[in-house]
Amino acid sequence: MTELSPKFKYEVAQEPGGEGIKLCFACGICTASCPIRAIDEGYNPRRIIRMVLLGMKQRVLSSDFIWFCSSCYACTERCPQGVKFTDVMNAIKNLAVKQGYVPTPFVQQIDILKRFGRLYEIDEFDNKKRAGFGLPKVEKARGFTKKIMEMTELEQIILRKNEK
Amino acid sequence: MKYALYPGCTVLGRGRNYEMAARQVARVLGIEFVDLDDFECCGFPIKSVHYETFMMMGARNIFAAEQKELDICTLCSACTGSLTEVNKHLIEHFDEKTRIVSTLKKNGINYRMGRNIAVKHFAKILYEDVGINEIQKLIRKRLSNLNIAAHYGCHYLKPTDIYKNPEDPENPHTLDELISVTGANSINYSEKLSCCGAGVLAISEDLAYSIARPKFQELSGNSTDAMVLICPFCSVMYDDNQKKIEKKFGEKYNLPVLYYPQLLGLALGIDAKLLGLRMNRVSTRALLEKIGA
Ligand code: SF4
Ligand code: SF4
């Protein structure tokens, strides 16, 4: 728990969207703007940044709270330093996934997307209903999403979690 | 005016009323939609899991529209944000675009390098490409006795640095103007710019419901006839889940939630049934009676 990884901030900064983290001067405007923080005191953008800068890698990546961000971009728009905290959170989540921390709902969504290419399957029955409402037929997805997930080896990344 | 329509997963799965109304309104306003038969998920759900996969999923959808040489019209604000972000990246990094096209090709997904296109939310198309003045001319029934609460949602406005003509996210106006042109009164209220909470619905229902609640508390206490929004995720929160939120907090809101094209459609004189107004979860009957539809 107390083990620190001084390089953690560089790892975050190297992920797409993570670049801005080093610009933070801890003003707390992000925290004051955050709708999640307003409900749950345990979620605190400024504190998450401090934890990253201090190198608390395992503690951050294994935490539940990194998944609480609703991606509303309020912090990003208001940050006087241009940190883009929403993107920083995304970078942190991407790193957490690489460590095997993937919340179950995401695993389920990936499975659905692999099978249907979309979050909802539109079958014959749905298309009949659509026709009844004057809506055009939706063609079956052609498996592009599955292909792409194979190309990026997403499954191997997610599977690591299941081995744990 | 011709666009490739990108409905997105959530509209297909849960927003048939939105799709119906958008298509009806487009027809009356002279907007032609070409359906993208090879569209798949925009990548939004994967962004927090694996950015590279997100980028490729978005890019492939954009390439599909490029082949038709058409700009994309989105209905969902999350799709709008994701596809706009990816598209901006592809336009600014030609090498990346070339790399993704050739990687896809190597794996049997064939798109030629097309000319750059734009991604635009339907509401922005109505505001910028059709224009308030043109819409005004086609209004057949002014909805003057309605008080409407505009809900912009987050991704329609933010992050501002991905959008071409961003509005001030602290003081936006397009949806208010689009509501006003129907003759309805777009009210001012303090929770107008609140997040709906749908972004955390999959992780924690309790948290999501708590985020959605303040808007209901404010609007059920005044004379608002309906909330009007432009994103299926927001609608899942405010319309589909309204009963559950009422139950969780022991409160009663009974607030109709309409997609903007449904409201506009009524003002354009389109039949309520064709606008899918019977499919909204919170009954719209009293509202329709009030305007004599
Ligand atoms: S608003 Fe920006 S600079 Fe201020 S604490 Fe948050 S991320 Fe750091
Ligand atoms: S984007 Fe996330 S961290 Fe930023 S204000 Fe919204 S919920 Fe909070």
Short mmCIF file of C-alpha atoms and ligand atoms in Angstrom, two decimals:
data_model
loop_
_atom_site.label_atom_id
_atom_site.label_comp_id
_atom_site.label_asym_id
_atom_site.label_seq_id
_atom_site.Cartn_x
_atom_site.Cartn_y
_atom_site.Cartn_z
CA MET A 1 0.00 0.00 0.00
CA THR A 2 2.77 2.42 0.90
CA GLU A 3 4.96 1.31 -1.98
CA LEU A 4 5.43 4.26 -4.34
CA SER A 5 6.15 4.29 -8.06
CA PRO A 6 7.79 7.61 -8.85
CA LYS A 7 7.45 6.95 -12.58
CA PHE A 8 3.67 6.60 -12.43
CA LYS A 9 3.07 10.19 -13.50
CA TYR A 10 5.13 9.62 -16.65
CA GLU A 11 3.13 6.49 -17.45
CA VAL A 12 -0.09 8.50 -17.15
CA ALA A 13 1.39 11.34 -19.20
CA GLN A 14 2.29 8.91 -21.97
CA GLU A 15 -1.24 7.59 -22.42
CA PRO A 16 -3.42 9.50 -24.94
CA GLY A 17 -5.01 12.38 -23.01
CA GLY A 18 -2.72 12.04 -20.01
CA GLU A 19 -0.20 14.68 -21.12
CA GLY A 20 -1.67 17.55 -19.12
CA ILE A 21 -1.28 16.04 -15.66
CA LYS A 22 2.07 17.69 -14.92
CA LEU A 23 0.56 21.16 -15.38
CA CYS A 24 -1.74 20.86 -12.36
CA PHE A 25 -1.11 23.43 -9.63
CA ALA A 26 -3.68 21.96 -7.25
CA CYS A 27 -6.18 24.84 -7.25
CA GLY A 28 -9.14 22.50 -6.75
CA ILE A 29 -11.46 24.07 -9.35
CA CYS A 30 -11.99 20.62 -10.87
CA THR A 31 -13.13 19.23 -7.55
CA ALA A 32 -15.45 22.19 -6.98
CA SER A 33 -17.00 21.69 -10.45
CA CYS A 34 -17.49 17.93 -10.26
CA PRO A 35 -21.07 16.56 -10.04
CA ILE A 36 -19.81 13.23 -8.69
CA ARG A 37 -17.91 14.95 -5.92
CA ALA A 38 -21.10 16.82 -5.02
CA ILE A 39 -22.77 13.47 -4.26
CA ASP A 40 -19.84 11.38 -3.07
CA GLU A 41 -17.09 13.01 -1.00
CA GLY A 42 -14.88 10.00 -1.65
CA TYR A 43 -14.42 11.11 -5.24
CA ASN A 44 -12.02 14.01 -5.57
CA PRO A 45 -10.33 14.98 -8.87
CA ARG A 46 -7.63 17.12 -7.28
CA ARG A 47 -6.77 14.37 -4.86
CA ILE A 48 -6.57 11.80 -7.66
CA ILE A 49 -4.02 14.02 -9.40
CA ARG A 50 -1.99 14.39 -6.21
CA MET A 51 -2.01 10.62 -5.75
CA VAL A 52 -0.72 10.14 -9.29
CA LEU A 53 1.98 12.78 -8.88
CA LEU A 54 3.04 11.15 -5.60
CA GLY A 55 3.34 7.80 -7.36
CA MET A 56 0.57 5.91 -5.58
CA LYS A 57 0.18 3.63 -8.57
CA GLN A 58 -1.36 0.47 -7.16
CA ARG A 59 -3.70 2.37 -4.90
CA VAL A 60 -5.06 4.48 -7.79
CA LEU A 61 -5.26 1.74 -10.41
CA SER A 62 -6.96 -0.77 -8.14
CA SER A 63 -9.47 1.71 -6.73
CA ASP A 64 -13.18 1.68 -7.54
CA PHE A 65 -13.42 5.44 -7.56
CA ILE A 66 -11.55 5.95 -10.84
CA TRP A 67 -14.62 4.47 -12.55
CA PHE A 68 -16.98 7.02 -11.00
CA CYS A 69 -16.14 9.86 -13.40
CA SER A 70 -19.21 10.53 -15.57
CA SER A 71 -17.18 12.21 -18.35
CA CYS A 72 -19.13 15.45 -18.08
CA TYR A 73 -16.07 17.60 -18.91
CA ALA A 74 -16.94 20.29 -16.35
CA CYS A 75 -13.44 20.02 -14.85
CA THR A 76 -11.79 20.10 -18.27
CA GLU A 77 -13.61 23.27 -19.29
CA ARG A 78 -12.85 25.11 -16.08
CA CYS A 79 -9.26 24.12 -15.35
CA PRO A 80 -7.07 27.26 -15.49
CA GLN A 81 -4.04 25.13 -16.40
CA GLY A 82 -5.53 23.22 -19.32
CA VAL A 83 -5.06 19.87 -17.60
CA LYS A 84 -8.05 18.18 -19.32
CA PHE A 85 -8.80 16.07 -16.30
CA THR A 86 -11.53 14.04 -18.07
CA ASP A 87 -8.87 12.79 -20.49
CA VAL A 88 -6.43 12.22 -17.62
CA MET A 89 -9.05 10.02 -15.95
CA ASN A 90 -9.40 8.14 -19.19
CA ALA A 91 -5.64 7.62 -19.35
CA ILE A 92 -5.70 6.30 -15.77
CA LYS A 93 -8.55 3.93 -16.58
CA ASN A 94 -6.71 2.64 -19.65
CA LEU A 95 -3.70 1.91 -17.42
CA ALA A 96 -5.91 0.20 -14.85
CA VAL A 97 -7.29 -2.06 -17.59
CA LYS A 98 -3.74 -3.01 -18.64
CA GLN A 99 -3.18 -4.06 -15.01
CA GLY A 100 -6.24 -6.28 -15.18
CA TYR A 101 -8.75 -4.01 -13.44
CA VAL A 102 -11.84 -3.97 -15.66
CA PRO A 103 -15.29 -3.47 -14.11
CA THR A 104 -17.69 -6.26 -15.06
CA PRO A 105 -20.16 -4.00 -16.95
CA PHE A 106 -17.39 -3.17 -19.42
CA VAL A 107 -16.53 -6.83 -19.92
CA GLN A 108 -20.20 -7.49 -20.67
CA GLN A 109 -20.44 -4.57 -23.11
CA ILE A 110 -17.35 -5.73 -24.96
CA ASP A 111 -18.87 -9.17 -25.28
CA ILE A 112 -22.09 -7.72 -26.73
CA LEU A 113 -20.17 -5.47 -29.12
CA LYS A 114 -18.12 -8.40 -30.33
CA ARG A 115 -21.23 -10.40 -31.06
CA PHE A 116 -23.49 -7.76 -32.55
CA GLY A 117 -21.23 -4.82 -33.45
CA ARG A 118 -23.64 -2.63 -31.51
CA LEU A 119 -24.87 -2.46 -27.93
CA TYR A 120 -28.26 -3.80 -28.99
CA GLU A 121 -28.98 -6.56 -31.42
CA ILE A 122 -31.51 -5.65 -34.09
CA ASP A 123 -33.01 -8.90 -35.32
CA GLU A 124 -35.79 -9.85 -37.73
CA PHE A 125 -38.42 -9.19 -35.11
CA ASP A 126 -37.11 -5.68 -34.40
CA ASN A 127 -36.95 -4.94 -38.10
CA LYS A 128 -40.59 -6.00 -38.47
CA LYS A 129 -41.49 -3.64 -35.66
CA ARG A 130 -39.43 -0.89 -37.24
CA ALA A 131 -41.24 -1.37 -40.53
CA GLY A 132 -44.52 -0.97 -38.68
CA PHE A 133 -43.35 2.44 -37.49
CA GLY A 134 -42.19 3.45 -40.94
CA LEU A 135 -38.52 3.02 -40.12
CA PRO A 136 -36.04 1.48 -42.60
CA LYS A 137 -34.50 -1.93 -42.07
CA VAL A 138 -31.27 -2.05 -40.08
CA GLU A 139 -28.73 -4.37 -41.68
CA LYS A 140 -26.94 -6.87 -39.49
CA ALA A 141 -23.51 -5.64 -38.42
CA ARG A 142 -20.74 -7.18 -40.49
CA GLY A 143 -18.35 -8.03 -37.69
CA PHE A 144 -16.06 -5.03 -38.12
CA THR A 145 -16.02 -4.30 -34.40
CA LYS A 146 -15.06 -7.87 -33.61
CA LYS A 147 -12.30 -7.70 -36.21
CA ILE A 148 -10.98 -4.44 -34.76
CA MET A 149 -11.00 -5.88 -31.25
CA GLU A 150 -8.99 -8.84 -32.52
CA MET A 151 -6.55 -6.49 -34.25
CA THR A 152 -5.91 -4.51 -31.08
CA GLU A 153 -5.87 -7.69 -28.97
CA LEU A 154 -8.45 -6.25 -26.65
CA GLU A 155 -9.53 -9.69 -25.58
CA GLN A 156 -6.07 -10.64 -24.34
CA ILE A 157 -5.98 -7.46 -22.30
CA ILE A 158 -9.37 -8.18 -20.75
CA LEU A 159 -8.65 -11.88 -20.27
CA ARG A 160 -5.77 -11.03 -17.97
CA LYS A 161 -8.38 -9.98 -15.46
CA ASN A 162 -10.16 -13.29 -15.61
CA GLU A 163 -6.94 -15.15 -14.92
CA LYS A 164 -6.47 -13.21 -11.71
CA MET B 1 -28.89 19.18 -47.57
CA LYS B 2 -27.80 15.56 -47.43
CA TYR B 3 -26.21 13.65 -44.57
CA ALA B 4 -25.21 10.12 -43.69
CA LEU B 5 -27.45 9.29 -40.73
CA TYR B 6 -25.55 7.70 -37.85
CA PRO B 7 -28.27 6.64 -35.40
CA GLY B 8 -25.94 5.01 -32.86
CA CYS B 9 -26.61 1.97 -30.66
CA THR B 10 -28.71 3.62 -27.98
CA VAL B 11 -31.14 5.27 -30.38
CA LEU B 12 -31.63 1.95 -32.19
CA GLY B 13 -32.09 0.06 -28.96
CA ARG B 14 -34.00 2.52 -26.83
CA GLY B 15 -34.89 5.64 -28.80
CA ARG B 16 -37.25 4.62 -31.55
CA ASN B 17 -39.36 7.70 -30.79
CA TYR B 18 -36.30 9.89 -31.34
CA GLU B 19 -35.44 8.26 -34.64
CA MET B 20 -39.04 8.52 -35.87
CA ALA B 21 -39.32 12.19 -34.96
CA ALA B 22 -35.91 13.08 -36.40
CA ARG B 23 -36.77 11.44 -39.71
CA GLN B 24 -40.18 13.12 -39.85
CA VAL B 25 -38.79 16.54 -39.05
CA ALA B 26 -35.93 16.11 -41.54
CA ARG B 27 -38.39 15.29 -44.29
CA VAL B 28 -40.44 18.44 -43.69
CA LEU B 29 -37.32 20.61 -43.50
CA GLY B 30 -35.81 19.22 -46.68
CA ILE B 31 -32.95 17.32 -45.04
CA GLU B 32 -32.13 14.09 -46.83
CA PHE B 33 -30.75 11.18 -44.80
CA VAL B 34 -28.72 8.42 -46.39
CA ASP B 35 -28.57 5.37 -44.15
CA LEU B 36 -25.13 3.98 -43.35
CA ASP B 37 -25.80 0.27 -43.62
CA ASP B 38 -22.32 -0.65 -42.34
CA PHE B 39 -22.35 1.46 -39.20
CA GLU B 40 -21.41 -0.17 -35.91
CA CYS B 41 -20.79 1.17 -32.39
CA CYS B 42 -18.96 4.53 -32.38
CA GLY B 43 -16.49 3.30 -29.77
CA PHE B 44 -17.67 5.45 -26.87
CA PRO B 45 -18.11 2.51 -24.43
CA ILE B 46 -14.53 1.38 -25.12
CA LYS B 47 -12.80 4.73 -24.69
CA SER B 48 -12.07 4.24 -21.01
CA VAL B 49 -10.99 0.65 -21.56
CA HIS B 50 -8.64 0.88 -24.54
CA TYR B 51 -8.06 4.10 -26.45
CA GLU B 52 -6.58 2.51 -29.56
CA THR B 53 -9.64 0.28 -30.03
CA PHE B 54 -11.88 3.32 -29.50
CA MET B 55 -9.94 5.22 -32.15
CA MET B 56 -10.17 2.41 -34.71
CA MET B 57 -13.90 1.86 -34.12
CA GLY B 58 -14.61 5.55 -34.59
CA ALA B 59 -12.34 5.86 -37.60
CA ARG B 60 -13.96 2.94 -39.38
CA ASN B 61 -17.40 4.52 -39.05
CA ILE B 62 -16.02 7.80 -40.36
CA PHE B 63 -14.44 6.03 -43.32
CA ALA B 64 -17.81 4.45 -44.08
CA ALA B 65 -19.31 7.93 -44.45
CA GLU B 66 -16.29 9.17 -46.39
CA GLN B 67 -16.93 6.51 -49.03
CA LYS B 68 -20.34 8.09 -49.59
CA GLU B 69 -18.77 11.57 -49.50
CA LEU B 70 -21.28 12.70 -46.93
CA ASP B 71 -21.06 14.49 -43.61
CA ILE B 72 -22.37 12.49 -40.66
CA CYS B 73 -25.52 13.48 -38.80
CA THR B 74 -25.56 12.08 -35.26
CA LEU B 75 -28.53 11.85 -32.92
CA CYS B 76 -26.71 10.83 -29.75
CA SER B 77 -24.46 13.33 -28.01
CA ALA B 78 -22.04 10.63 -26.85
CA CYS B 79 -21.60 9.43 -30.46
CA THR B 80 -21.21 13.07 -31.49
CA GLY B 81 -18.41 13.62 -29.01
CA SER B 82 -16.59 10.38 -29.80
CA LEU B 83 -16.81 10.62 -33.58
CA THR B 84 -15.91 14.33 -33.53
CA GLU B 85 -12.86 13.68 -31.38
CA VAL B 86 -11.66 10.85 -33.61
CA ASN B 87 -12.45 12.76 -36.79
CA LYS B 88 -10.52 15.81 -35.60
CA HIS B 89 -7.55 13.59 -34.85
CA LEU B 90 -7.70 12.00 -38.31
CA ILE B 91 -7.97 15.37 -40.05
CA GLU B 92 -5.05 16.81 -38.09
CA HIS B 93 -2.85 13.72 -38.35
CA PHE B 94 -2.82 12.54 -41.94
CA ASP B 95 -0.20 9.92 -41.10
CA GLU B 96 -2.51 8.40 -38.49
CA LYS B 97 -5.37 8.29 -40.96
CA THR B 98 -3.13 6.55 -43.51
CA ARG B 99 -1.94 4.12 -40.87
CA ILE B 100 -5.46 3.15 -39.77
CA VAL B 101 -6.74 2.80 -43.34
CA SER B 102 -3.86 0.45 -44.17
CA THR B 103 -4.10 -1.51 -40.91
CA LEU B 104 -7.79 -2.07 -41.58
CA LYS B 105 -7.04 -3.09 -45.15
CA LYS B 106 -4.46 -5.65 -44.03
CA ASN B 107 -7.19 -7.19 -41.94
CA GLY B 108 -9.73 -7.35 -44.72
CA ILE B 109 -11.66 -4.14 -43.99
CA ASN B 110 -11.37 -2.16 -47.20
CA TYR B 111 -11.89 1.60 -47.32
CA ARG B 112 -10.08 3.90 -49.70
CA MET B 113 -8.67 7.15 -48.35
CA GLY B 114 -11.60 9.52 -48.71
CA ARG B 115 -11.96 13.27 -48.51
CA ASN B 116 -12.45 14.57 -44.96
CA ILE B 117 -16.01 14.87 -43.75
CA ALA B 118 -17.66 16.60 -40.77
CA VAL B 119 -19.60 15.09 -37.87
CA LYS B 120 -22.60 17.10 -36.71
CA HIS B 121 -25.32 16.62 -34.15
CA PHE B 122 -28.85 16.86 -35.59
CA ALA B 123 -29.62 19.87 -33.38
CA LYS B 124 -26.57 21.70 -34.71
CA ILE B 125 -27.67 20.90 -38.25
CA LEU B 126 -31.08 22.37 -37.49
CA TYR B 127 -29.52 25.47 -35.94
CA GLU B 128 -26.63 26.10 -38.32
CA ASP B 129 -27.50 24.49 -41.65
CA VAL B 130 -31.28 24.87 -41.77
CA GLY B 131 -31.39 27.94 -39.56
CA ILE B 132 -33.92 29.42 -37.16
CA ASN B 133 -35.38 31.68 -39.87
CA GLU B 134 -36.11 28.82 -42.25
CA ILE B 135 -37.63 26.73 -39.46
CA GLN B 136 -39.77 29.73 -38.48
CA LYS B 137 -41.32 29.83 -41.95
CA LEU B 138 -42.49 26.23 -41.67
CA ILE B 139 -44.10 26.47 -38.22
CA ARG B 140 -47.78 25.62 -38.55
CA LYS B 141 -48.81 25.51 -34.93
CA ARG B 142 -47.24 27.76 -32.33
CA LEU B 143 -46.88 26.01 -28.97
CA SER B 144 -47.20 29.29 -27.05
CA ASN B 145 -48.79 27.82 -23.94
CA LEU B 146 -45.92 25.45 -23.14
CA ASN B 147 -43.14 26.04 -20.62
CA ILE B 148 -40.18 23.91 -21.65
CA ALA B 149 -37.01 23.13 -19.71
CA ALA B 150 -34.07 22.71 -22.09
CA HIS B 151 -31.59 20.01 -21.11
CA TYR B 152 -28.38 20.43 -23.14
CA GLY B 153 -26.47 17.50 -21.68
CA CYS B 154 -22.68 17.45 -21.50
CA HIS B 155 -21.29 16.08 -24.74
CA TYR B 156 -23.32 18.29 -27.06
CA LEU B 157 -21.32 21.23 -25.64
CA LYS B 158 -18.12 19.78 -24.25
CA PRO B 159 -15.20 19.43 -24.61
CA THR B 160 -15.29 22.71 -26.53
CA ASP B 161 -11.88 22.17 -28.13
CA ILE B 162 -13.12 19.37 -30.37
CA TYR B 163 -16.03 21.34 -31.83
CA LYS B 164 -15.96 23.72 -34.74
CA ASN B 165 -18.34 26.39 -33.50
CA PRO B 166 -18.42 25.71 -29.78
CA GLU B 167 -20.92 27.53 -27.60
CA ASP B 168 -20.06 28.87 -24.20
CA PRO B 169 -20.75 25.72 -22.13
CA GLU B 170 -21.69 27.87 -19.15
CA ASN B 171 -24.18 29.87 -21.19
CA PRO B 172 -25.36 27.98 -24.27
CA HIS B 173 -28.21 29.17 -26.45
CA THR B 174 -28.83 26.91 -29.46
CA LEU B 175 -31.34 24.57 -27.85
CA ASP B 176 -33.15 27.48 -26.18
CA GLU B 177 -33.50 29.17 -29.56
CA LEU B 178 -34.65 25.96 -31.19
CA ILE B 179 -37.30 25.65 -28.49
CA SER B 180 -38.37 29.29 -28.80
CA VAL B 181 -38.93 29.01 -32.55
CA THR B 182 -41.74 26.52 -31.85
CA GLY B 183 -43.49 29.30 -29.91
CA ALA B 184 -42.87 27.57 -26.57
CA ASN B 185 -41.27 29.36 -23.66
CA SER B 186 -37.78 28.04 -22.89
CA ILE B 187 -37.50 28.62 -19.18
CA ASN B 188 -34.50 29.65 -17.15
CA TYR B 189 -33.66 27.34 -14.29
CA SER B 190 -30.65 26.81 -12.10
CA GLU B 191 -30.12 23.10 -12.88
CA LYS B 192 -30.22 23.69 -16.63
CA LEU B 193 -26.62 22.62 -17.27
CA SER B 194 -26.49 19.67 -14.88
CA CYS B 195 -25.12 16.33 -15.98
CA CYS B 196 -27.77 13.58 -16.28
CA GLY B 197 -25.58 10.95 -14.62
CA ALA B 198 -25.93 8.33 -17.36
CA GLY B 199 -22.14 8.12 -17.60
CA VAL B 200 -22.02 6.20 -14.33
CA LEU B 201 -25.29 4.27 -14.66
CA ALA B 202 -23.51 1.01 -15.51
CA ILE B 203 -21.13 1.40 -12.55
CA SER B 204 -23.57 2.61 -9.90
CA GLU B 205 -27.31 3.17 -10.27
CA ASP B 206 -27.48 4.90 -6.90
CA LEU B 207 -24.88 7.44 -7.88
CA ALA B 208 -26.47 8.04 -11.29
CA TYR B 209 -29.93 8.52 -9.79
CA SER B 210 -28.58 10.97 -7.22
CA ILE B 211 -27.02 13.04 -9.98
CA ALA B 212 -30.25 13.13 -11.99
CA ARG B 213 -32.41 14.05 -8.99
CA PRO B 214 -31.82 17.83 -8.52
CA LYS B 215 -33.20 18.65 -11.95
CA PHE B 216 -36.42 16.80 -11.17
CA GLN B 217 -36.69 18.47 -7.80
CA GLU B 218 -36.45 21.90 -9.32
CA LEU B 219 -38.70 21.28 -12.32
CA SER B 220 -41.49 19.43 -10.58
CA GLY B 221 -41.91 22.37 -8.25
CA ASN B 222 -42.60 24.96 -10.97
CA SER B 223 -44.94 25.15 -13.96
CA THR B 224 -42.74 23.26 -16.42
CA ASP B 225 -44.74 21.23 -18.93
CA ALA B 226 -41.85 19.12 -20.19
CA MET B 227 -38.12 18.66 -20.33
CA VAL B 228 -36.67 18.67 -23.83
CA LEU B 229 -33.40 16.95 -24.64
CA ILE B 230 -31.28 15.76 -27.55
CA CYS B 231 -29.46 12.63 -26.37
CA PRO B 232 -30.74 9.08 -25.83
CA PHE B 233 -28.49 8.60 -22.77
CA CYS B 234 -30.05 11.64 -21.10
CA SER B 235 -33.46 10.28 -22.04
CA VAL B 236 -32.68 6.90 -20.47
CA MET B 237 -31.95 8.78 -17.24
CA TYR B 238 -34.81 11.26 -17.20
CA ASP B 239 -37.58 9.39 -19.02
CA ASP B 240 -36.90 5.65 -18.74
CA ASN B 241 -35.61 5.84 -15.16
CA GLN B 242 -37.85 8.61 -13.83
CA LYS B 243 -40.14 6.15 -12.03
CA LYS B 244 -37.19 4.43 -10.36
CA ILE B 245 -35.74 7.75 -9.23
CA GLU B 246 -39.12 8.81 -7.84
CA LYS B 247 -39.25 5.55 -5.92
CA LYS B 248 -35.71 5.73 -4.61
CA PHE B 249 -36.23 9.18 -3.11
CA GLY B 250 -39.92 8.85 -2.28
CA GLU B 251 -40.77 11.80 -4.51
CA LYS B 252 -43.20 12.43 -7.35
CA TYR B 253 -42.12 14.30 -10.48
CA ASN B 254 -44.37 13.20 -13.31
CA LEU B 255 -42.41 15.28 -15.77
CA PRO B 256 -42.84 14.46 -19.47
CA VAL B 257 -39.50 14.22 -21.29
CA LEU B 258 -39.46 14.89 -25.03
CA TYR B 259 -36.77 14.68 -27.65
CA TYR B 260 -36.40 18.02 -29.34
CA PRO B 261 -37.52 16.74 -32.77
CA GLN B 262 -40.76 15.60 -31.13
CA LEU B 263 -41.46 19.13 -29.93
CA LEU B 264 -40.47 20.67 -33.25
CA GLY B 265 -42.52 18.07 -35.09
CA LEU B 266 -45.65 19.11 -33.20
CA ALA B 267 -45.03 22.74 -34.17
CA LEU B 268 -44.49 21.69 -37.79
CA GLY B 269 -47.95 20.11 -37.69
CA ILE B 270 -46.79 16.49 -37.79
CA ASP B 271 -49.11 13.93 -36.20
CA ALA B 272 -48.13 13.02 -32.61
CA LYS B 273 -48.27 9.33 -33.44
CA LEU B 274 -45.73 9.68 -36.24
CA LEU B 275 -43.45 11.46 -33.78
CA GLY B 276 -43.48 8.45 -31.48
CA LEU B 277 -45.00 10.49 -28.65
CA ARG B 278 -46.87 7.46 -27.39
CA MET B 279 -43.61 5.68 -26.72
CA ASN B 280 -42.26 8.14 -24.20
CA ARG B 281 -42.22 6.48 -20.79
CA VAL B 282 -43.75 9.35 -18.85
CA SER B 283 -47.12 9.95 -20.44
CA THR B 284 -47.30 12.88 -22.84
CA ARG B 285 -51.11 12.79 -23.00
CA ALA B 286 -51.77 15.82 -20.80
CA LEU B 287 -49.20 17.80 -22.71
CA LEU B 288 -50.76 16.90 -26.04
CA GLU B 289 -54.19 17.82 -24.75
CA LYS B 290 -52.88 21.17 -23.61
CA ILE B 291 -51.78 22.05 -27.13
CA GLY B 292 -54.81 20.41 -28.71
CA ALA B 293 -52.86 17.77 -30.61
S1 SF4 C 1 -8.58 22.63 -11.94
FE1 SF4 C 1 -6.74 22.02 -13.10
S2 SF4 C 1 -4.99 22.94 -12.04
FE2 SF4 C 1 -6.77 23.08 -10.66
S3 SF4 C 1 -6.53 21.23 -9.36
FE3 SF4 C 1 -7.91 20.68 -11.05
S4 SF4 C 1 -6.54 19.81 -12.64
FE4 SF4 C 1 -5.23 20.90 -11.15
S1 SF4 C 2 -15.47 14.83 -16.08
FE1 SF4 C 2 -15.42 13.41 -14.34
S2 SF4 C 2 -13.99 14.32 -12.88
FE2 SF4 C 2 -14.51 15.91 -14.35
S3 SF4 C 2 -16.16 17.05 -13.39
FE3 SF4 C 2 -17.11 15.48 -14.70
S4 SF4 C 2 -17.42 13.70 -13.39
FE4 SF4 C 2 -16.00 15.07 -12.31
#
